[in-house]
PDB file of C-alpha atoms in Angstrom:
ATOM      1  CA  UNK H   1     -38.596 -36.825-102.578  1.00 51.00           C
ATOM      2  CA  UNK H   2     -40.154 -35.487-105.757  1.00 48.00           C
ATOM      3  CA  UNK H   3     -43.245 -34.641-103.796  1.00 56.00           C
ATOM      4  CA  UNK H   4     -41.130 -32.547-101.480  1.00 45.00           C
ATOM      5  CA  UNK H   5     -39.300 -30.659-104.282  1.00 41.00           C
ATOM      6  CA  UNK H   6     -42.582 -29.998-106.020  1.00 44.00           C
ATOM      7  CA  UNK H   7     -44.076 -28.838-102.795  1.00 45.00           C
ATOM      8  CA  UNK H   8     -41.415 -26.498-102.153  1.00 45.00           C
ATOM      9  CA  UNK H   9     -41.210 -25.266-105.552  1.00 44.00           C
ATOM     10  CA  UNK H  10     -45.014 -24.375-105.133  1.00 46.00           C
ATOM     11  CA  UNK H  11     -44.385 -22.605-101.811  1.00 44.00           C
ATOM     12  CA  UNK H  12     -41.323 -20.721-103.391  1.00 41.00           C
ATOM     13  CA  UNK H  13     -43.509 -19.535-106.437  1.00 44.00           C
ATOM     14  CA  UNK H  14     -46.386 -18.470-104.077  1.00 47.00           C
ATOM     15  CA  UNK H  15     -44.219 -16.589-101.922  1.00 42.00           C
ATOM     16  CA  UNK H  16     -42.546 -14.764-104.809  1.00 43.00           C
ATOM     17  CA  UNK H  17     -46.097 -13.663-106.064  1.00 46.00           C
ATOM     18  CA  UNK H  18     -46.728 -12.195-102.658  1.00 46.00           C
ATOM     19  CA  UNK H  19     -43.920  -9.685-102.861  1.00 41.00           C
ATOM     20  CA  UNK H  20     -44.780  -5.970-102.642  1.00 42.00           C
ATOM     21  CA  UNK H  21     -44.987  -4.030-105.703  1.00 42.00           C
ATOM     22  CA  UNK H  22     -41.971  -1.495-106.534  1.00 44.00           C
ATOM     23  CA  UNK H  23     -43.003   1.982-104.979  1.00 43.00           C
ATOM     24  CA  UNK H  24     -41.615   3.669-107.977  1.00 48.00           C
ATOM     25  CA  UNK H  25     -43.809   1.686-110.359  1.00 51.00           C
ATOM     26  CA  UNK H  26     -47.064   2.840-111.704  1.00 64.00           C
ATOM     27  CA  UNK H  27     -50.177   1.263-112.978  1.00 74.00           C
ATOM     28  CA  UNK H  28     -50.049   0.783-116.726  1.00 81.00           C
ATOM     29  CA  UNK H  29     -53.388   0.747-118.990  1.00 78.00           C
ATOM     30  CA  UNK H  30     -54.281  -1.630-121.762  1.00 84.00           C
ATOM     31  CA  UNK H  31     -52.507   0.817-124.240  1.00 83.00           C
ATOM     32  CA  UNK H  32     -49.145   0.421-122.323  1.00 83.00           C
ATOM     33  CA  UNK H  33     -49.157   3.845-121.057  1.00 78.00           C
ATOM     34  CA  UNK H  34     -49.218   4.897-117.406  1.00 77.00           C
ATOM     35  CA  UNK H  35     -52.779   5.391-115.964  1.00 70.00           C
ATOM     36  CA  UNK H  36     -53.249   8.948-115.074  1.00 67.00           C
ATOM     37  CA  UNK H  37     -53.008  10.146-111.333  1.00 75.00           C
ATOM     38  CA  UNK H  38     -54.771  13.210-109.954  1.00 78.00           C
ATOM     39  CA  UNK H  39     -52.354  16.243-109.814  1.00 81.00           C
ATOM     40  CA  UNK H  40     -53.300  17.938-106.559  1.00 84.00           C
ATOM     41  CA  UNK H  41     -52.393  21.631-106.267  1.00 83.00           C
ATOM     42  CA  UNK H  42     -51.887  22.887-102.692  1.00 86.00           C
ATOM     43  CA  UNK H  43     -52.780  26.481-101.815  1.00 84.00           C
ATOM     44  CA  UNK H  44     -49.068  27.362-101.327  1.00 89.00           C
ATOM     45  CA  UNK H  45     -48.133  26.158-104.689  1.00 90.00           C
ATOM     46  CA  UNK H  46     -49.668  29.020-106.762  1.00 88.00           C
ATOM     47  CA  UNK H  47     -46.588  31.074-107.257  1.00 88.00           C
ATOM     48  CA  UNK H  48     -44.237  28.097-108.019  1.00 94.00           C
ATOM     49  CA  UNK H  49     -46.569  26.941-110.737  1.00 95.00           C
ATOM     50  CA  UNK H  50     -46.988  30.406-112.379  1.00 95.00           C
ATOM     51  CA  UNK H  51     -43.275  30.928-112.271  1.00 94.00           C
ATOM     52  CA  UNK H  52     -42.623  27.298-113.554  1.00 96.00           C
ATOM     53  CA  UNK H  53     -44.933  27.976-116.558  1.00 97.00           C
ATOM     54  CA  UNK H  54     -43.565  31.471-117.335  1.00 97.00           C
ATOM     55  CA  UNK H  55     -39.973  29.901-117.153  1.00 98.00           C
ATOM     56  CA  UNK H  56     -41.027  26.968-119.481  1.00 97.00           C
ATOM     57  CA  UNK H  57     -42.873  29.376-121.992  1.00 98.00           C
ATOM     58  CA  UNK H  58     -39.903  31.731-122.019  1.00 98.00           C
ATOM     59  CA  UNK H  59     -37.483  28.750-122.732  1.00 98.00           C
ATOM     60  CA  UNK H  60     -39.450  27.674-125.627  1.00 98.00           C
ATOM     61  CA  UNK H  61     -39.661  31.335-126.991  1.00 98.00           C
ATOM     62  CA  UNK H  62     -35.889  31.826-126.430  1.00 98.00           C
ATOM     63  CA  UNK H  63     -35.087  28.532-128.486  1.00 97.00           C
ATOM     64  CA  UNK H  64     -37.172  30.202-131.178  1.00 97.00           C
ATOM     65  CA  UNK H  65     -35.426  33.487-131.061  1.00 97.00           C
ATOM     66  CA  UNK H  66     -38.431  35.241-129.360  1.00 98.00           C
ATOM     67  CA  UNK H  67     -38.223  37.812-126.604  1.00 97.00           C
ATOM     68  CA  UNK H  68     -39.278  36.610-123.104  1.00 98.00           C
ATOM     69  CA  UNK H  69     -42.632  37.262-121.664  1.00 98.00           C
ATOM     70  CA  UNK H  70     -43.405  38.629-118.059  1.00 97.00           C
ATOM     71  CA  UNK H  71     -46.026  37.485-115.707  1.00 97.00           C
ATOM     72  CA  UNK H  72     -48.813  40.138-115.715  1.00 97.00           C
ATOM     73  CA  UNK H  73     -51.251  40.503-112.449  1.00 96.00           C
ATOM     74  CA  UNK H  74     -54.058  41.937-114.764  1.00 97.00           C
ATOM     75  CA  UNK H  75     -53.722  38.908-117.223  1.00 98.00           C
ATOM     76  CA  UNK H  76     -53.628  36.498-114.263  1.00 97.00           C
ATOM     77  CA  UNK H  77     -56.861  38.007-113.019  1.00 97.00           C
ATOM     78  CA  UNK H  78     -58.527  37.443-116.319  1.00 97.00           C
ATOM     79  CA  UNK H  79     -57.177  33.942-116.603  1.00 97.00           C
ATOM     80  CA  UNK H  80     -58.358  33.048-113.024  1.00 97.00           C
ATOM     81  CA  UNK H  81     -61.716  34.461-113.696  1.00 96.00           C
ATOM     82  CA  UNK H  82     -62.402  32.376-116.705  1.00 97.00           C
ATOM     83  CA  UNK H  83     -60.882  29.196-115.219  1.00 97.00           C
ATOM     84  CA  UNK H  84     -63.503  29.362-112.500  1.00 97.00           C
ATOM     85  CA  UNK H  85     -66.114  30.190-115.102  1.00 95.00           C
ATOM     86  CA  UNK H  86     -65.380  27.131-117.337  1.00 95.00           C
ATOM     87  CA  UNK H  87     -65.611  25.064-114.226  1.00 94.00           C
ATOM     88  CA  UNK H  88     -69.130  26.560-113.490  1.00 94.00           C
ATOM     89  CA  UNK H  89     -70.201  25.940-117.103  1.00 92.00           C
ATOM     90  CA  UNK H  90     -68.499  22.561-116.915  1.00 88.00           C
ATOM     91  CA  UNK H  91     -66.989  22.983-120.561  1.00 82.00           C
ATOM     92  CA  UNK H  92     -63.590  24.275-121.913  1.00 90.00           C
ATOM     93  CA  UNK H  93     -64.477  27.142-124.285  1.00 86.00           C
ATOM     94  CA  UNK H  94     -63.569  30.750-124.901  1.00 92.00           C
ATOM     95  CA  UNK H  95     -66.825  32.505-123.837  1.00 87.00           C
ATOM     96  CA  UNK H  96     -67.813  33.176-120.301  1.00 90.00           C
ATOM     97  CA  UNK H  97     -71.276  32.445-118.778  1.00 84.00           C
ATOM     98  CA  UNK H  98     -72.205  36.075-119.120  1.00 91.00           C
ATOM     99  CA  UNK H  99     -71.154  36.006-122.895  1.00 90.00           C
ATOM    100  CA  UNK H 100     -67.929  37.615-122.321  1.00 92.00           C
ATOM    101  CA  UNK H 101     -65.047  37.006-124.621  1.00 95.00           C
ATOM    102  CA  UNK H 102     -61.242  36.837-124.022  1.00 96.00           C
ATOM    103  CA  UNK H 103     -61.027  40.479-125.088  1.00 95.00           C
ATOM    104  CA  UNK H 104     -63.808  41.564-122.775  1.00 96.00           C
ATOM    105  CA  UNK H 105     -62.262  39.887-119.717  1.00 96.00           C
ATOM    106  CA  UNK H 106     -58.763  41.493-120.506  1.00 97.00           C
ATOM    107  CA  UNK H 107     -60.502  44.862-120.723  1.00 96.00           C
ATOM    108  CA  UNK H 108     -62.464  44.379-117.523  1.00 96.00           C
ATOM    109  CA  UNK H 109     -59.349  43.882-115.465  1.00 97.00           C
ATOM    110  CA  UNK H 110     -57.864  47.053-116.893  1.00 96.00           C
ATOM    111  CA  UNK H 111     -55.018  45.688-119.221  1.00 97.00           C
ATOM    112  CA  UNK H 112     -53.895  48.370-121.452  1.00 94.00           C
ATOM    113  CA  UNK H 113     -52.059  46.205-124.101  1.00 96.00           C
ATOM    114  CA  UNK H 114     -53.492  44.161-126.837  1.00 96.00           C
ATOM    115  CA  UNK H 115     -54.881  40.737-126.057  1.00 96.00           C
ATOM    116  CA  UNK H 116     -52.976  38.397-128.292  1.00 97.00           C
ATOM    117  CA  UNK H 117     -54.697  35.110-127.616  1.00 97.00           C
ATOM    118  CA  UNK H 118     -56.124  32.706-124.951  1.00 97.00           C
ATOM    119  CA  UNK H 119     -55.442  29.176-124.539  1.00 98.00           C
ATOM    120  CA  UNK H 120     -57.425  26.595-122.288  1.00 97.00           C
ATOM    121  CA  UNK H 121     -57.401  23.065-121.117  1.00 96.00           C
ATOM    122  CA  UNK H 122     -59.667  20.872-119.081  1.00 94.00           C
ATOM    123  CA  UNK H 123     -57.439  18.068-117.555  1.00 90.00           C
ATOM    124  CA  UNK H 124     -55.956  16.379-114.745  1.00 87.00           C
ATOM    125  CA  UNK H 125     -52.495  16.755-115.950  1.00 91.00           C
ATOM    126  CA  UNK H 126     -49.647  19.180-114.668  1.00 93.00           C
ATOM    127  CA  UNK H 127     -49.184  22.652-115.993  1.00 95.00           C
ATOM    128  CA  UNK H 128     -46.004  21.267-117.898  1.00 95.00           C
ATOM    129  CA  UNK H 129     -47.962  18.508-119.451  1.00 95.00           C
ATOM    130  CA  UNK H 130     -50.640  20.904-120.365  1.00 96.00           C
ATOM    131  CA  UNK H 131     -48.014  23.162-121.798  1.00 97.00           C
ATOM    132  CA  UNK H 132     -46.547  20.104-123.862  1.00 97.00           C
ATOM    133  CA  UNK H 133     -50.057  19.394-125.278  1.00 96.00           C
ATOM    134  CA  UNK H 134     -50.638  23.202-126.255  1.00 97.00           C
ATOM    135  CA  UNK H 135     -47.276  23.313-127.978  1.00 98.00           C
ATOM    136  CA  UNK H 136     -48.202  20.153-130.194  1.00 97.00           C
ATOM    137  CA  UNK H 137     -51.469  21.928-131.554  1.00 97.00           C
ATOM    138  CA  UNK H 138     -50.722  24.606-134.342  1.00 97.00           C
ATOM    139  CA  UNK H 139     -53.401  27.134-133.083  1.00 96.00           C
ATOM    140  CA  UNK H 140     -52.381  27.186-129.323  1.00 97.00           C
ATOM    141  CA  UNK H 141     -48.814  26.958-130.227  1.00 97.00           C
ATOM    142  CA  UNK H 142     -49.204  30.142-132.318  1.00 97.00           C
ATOM    143  CA  UNK H 143     -50.743  31.923-129.219  1.00 97.00           C
ATOM    144  CA  UNK H 144     -47.876  31.065-126.961  1.00 98.00           C
ATOM    145  CA  UNK H 145     -45.188  31.798-129.673  1.00 98.00           C
ATOM    146  CA  UNK H 146     -46.650  35.194-130.749  1.00 97.00           C
ATOM    147  CA  UNK H 147     -43.736  37.365-131.560  1.00 96.00           C
ATOM    148  CA  UNK H 148     -45.720  40.523-130.315  1.00 97.00           C
ATOM    149  CA  UNK H 149     -46.303  38.913-126.963  1.00 97.00           C
ATOM    150  CA  UNK H 150     -44.742  40.780-123.888  1.00 97.00           C
ATOM    151  CA  UNK H 151     -46.933  39.685-121.120  1.00 98.00           C
ATOM    152  CA  UNK H 152     -48.472  36.529-119.904  1.00 98.00           C
ATOM    153  CA  UNK H 153     -51.207  35.679-117.443  1.00 97.00           C
ATOM    154  CA  UNK H 154     -51.633  32.136-116.162  1.00 97.00           C
ATOM    155  CA  UNK H 155     -54.135  30.665-113.765  1.00 96.00           C
ATOM    156  CA  UNK H 156     -56.378  27.525-113.140  1.00 96.00           C
ATOM    157  CA  UNK H 157     -59.203  26.463-110.986  1.00 96.00           C
ATOM    158  CA  UNK H 158     -59.142  22.863-109.506  1.00 96.00           C
ATOM    159  CA  UNK H 159     -62.377  21.061-108.633  1.00 95.00           C
ATOM    160  CA  UNK H 160     -62.652  18.820-105.561  1.00 93.00           C
ATOM    161  CA  UNK H 161     -62.542  15.818-107.869  1.00 92.00           C
ATOM    162  CA  UNK H 162     -59.114  16.936-109.004  1.00 93.00           C
ATOM    163  CA  UNK H 163     -60.042  18.269-112.539  1.00 94.00           C
ATOM    164  CA  UNK H 164     -58.102  21.469-113.351  1.00 95.00           C
ATOM    165  CA  UNK H 165     -59.154  24.190-115.702  1.00 96.00           C
ATOM    166  CA  UNK H 166     -56.106  26.161-117.145  1.00 97.00           C
ATOM    167  CA  UNK H 167     -56.131  29.333-118.746  1.00 98.00           C
ATOM    168  CA  UNK H 168     -53.224  31.095-120.302  1.00 98.00           C
ATOM    169  CA  UNK H 169     -53.583  34.675-121.781  1.00 98.00           C
ATOM    170  CA  UNK H 170     -50.730  36.350-123.820  1.00 98.00           C
ATOM    171  CA  UNK H 171     -50.835  40.075-124.318  1.00 97.00           C
ATOM    172  CA  UNK H 172     -48.612  42.891-125.632  1.00 95.00           C
ATOM    173  CA  UNK H 173     -48.205  45.745-128.034  1.00 72.00           C
ATOM    174  CA  UNK H 174     -50.796  48.467-128.494  1.00 66.00           C
ATOM    175  CA  UNK H 175     -54.531  47.680-127.859  1.00 58.00           C
ATOM    176  CA  UNK H 176     -56.423  46.273-130.761  1.00 49.00           C
ATOM    177  CA  UNK H 177     -58.885  48.667-132.316  1.00 46.00           C
ATOM    178  CA  UNK H 178     -61.288  45.884-133.044  1.00 44.00           C
ATOM    179  CA  UNK H 179     -64.569  46.332-131.272  1.00 40.00           C
ATOM    180  CA  UNK H 180     -63.869  49.899-130.100  1.00 36.00           C
TER     181      UNK H 180
END
């Protein structure tokens, strides 16, 4: 009888170990945090992602008593150009492969306001996770929360392996006289 109960207990425990994992669960790393997953951007998601970013930036700015910013197609073009170029260079930095600076790129697209700042990232994270990371750093936070900002450009380039190169450009006010 003891053998039968022991055998049944082993079978029950064995079957319990074979249950399918919870579909809502995620794999956890040694640090206890969820392992990263690849965030894939589909071609039809571009407008949703840009407006989600602008709405999030404006919510942060509003909470600090700042004026909202508007999406600007010229700044979007400068951001898109730089995101693709960072991928080509395989490094997140503010200079283009042709030696261009953020100010050069903004001028090239014909933006008439002042270029106030550019923030960049190389990641597999979503745009909102990236914004949260930017807001934790004083330098990038200062660009996003610049009280003179009136326009925003936001774009990205995603490589086939899922890596995303994000670029956000803030502009507004009168153009700078620096370098003229």
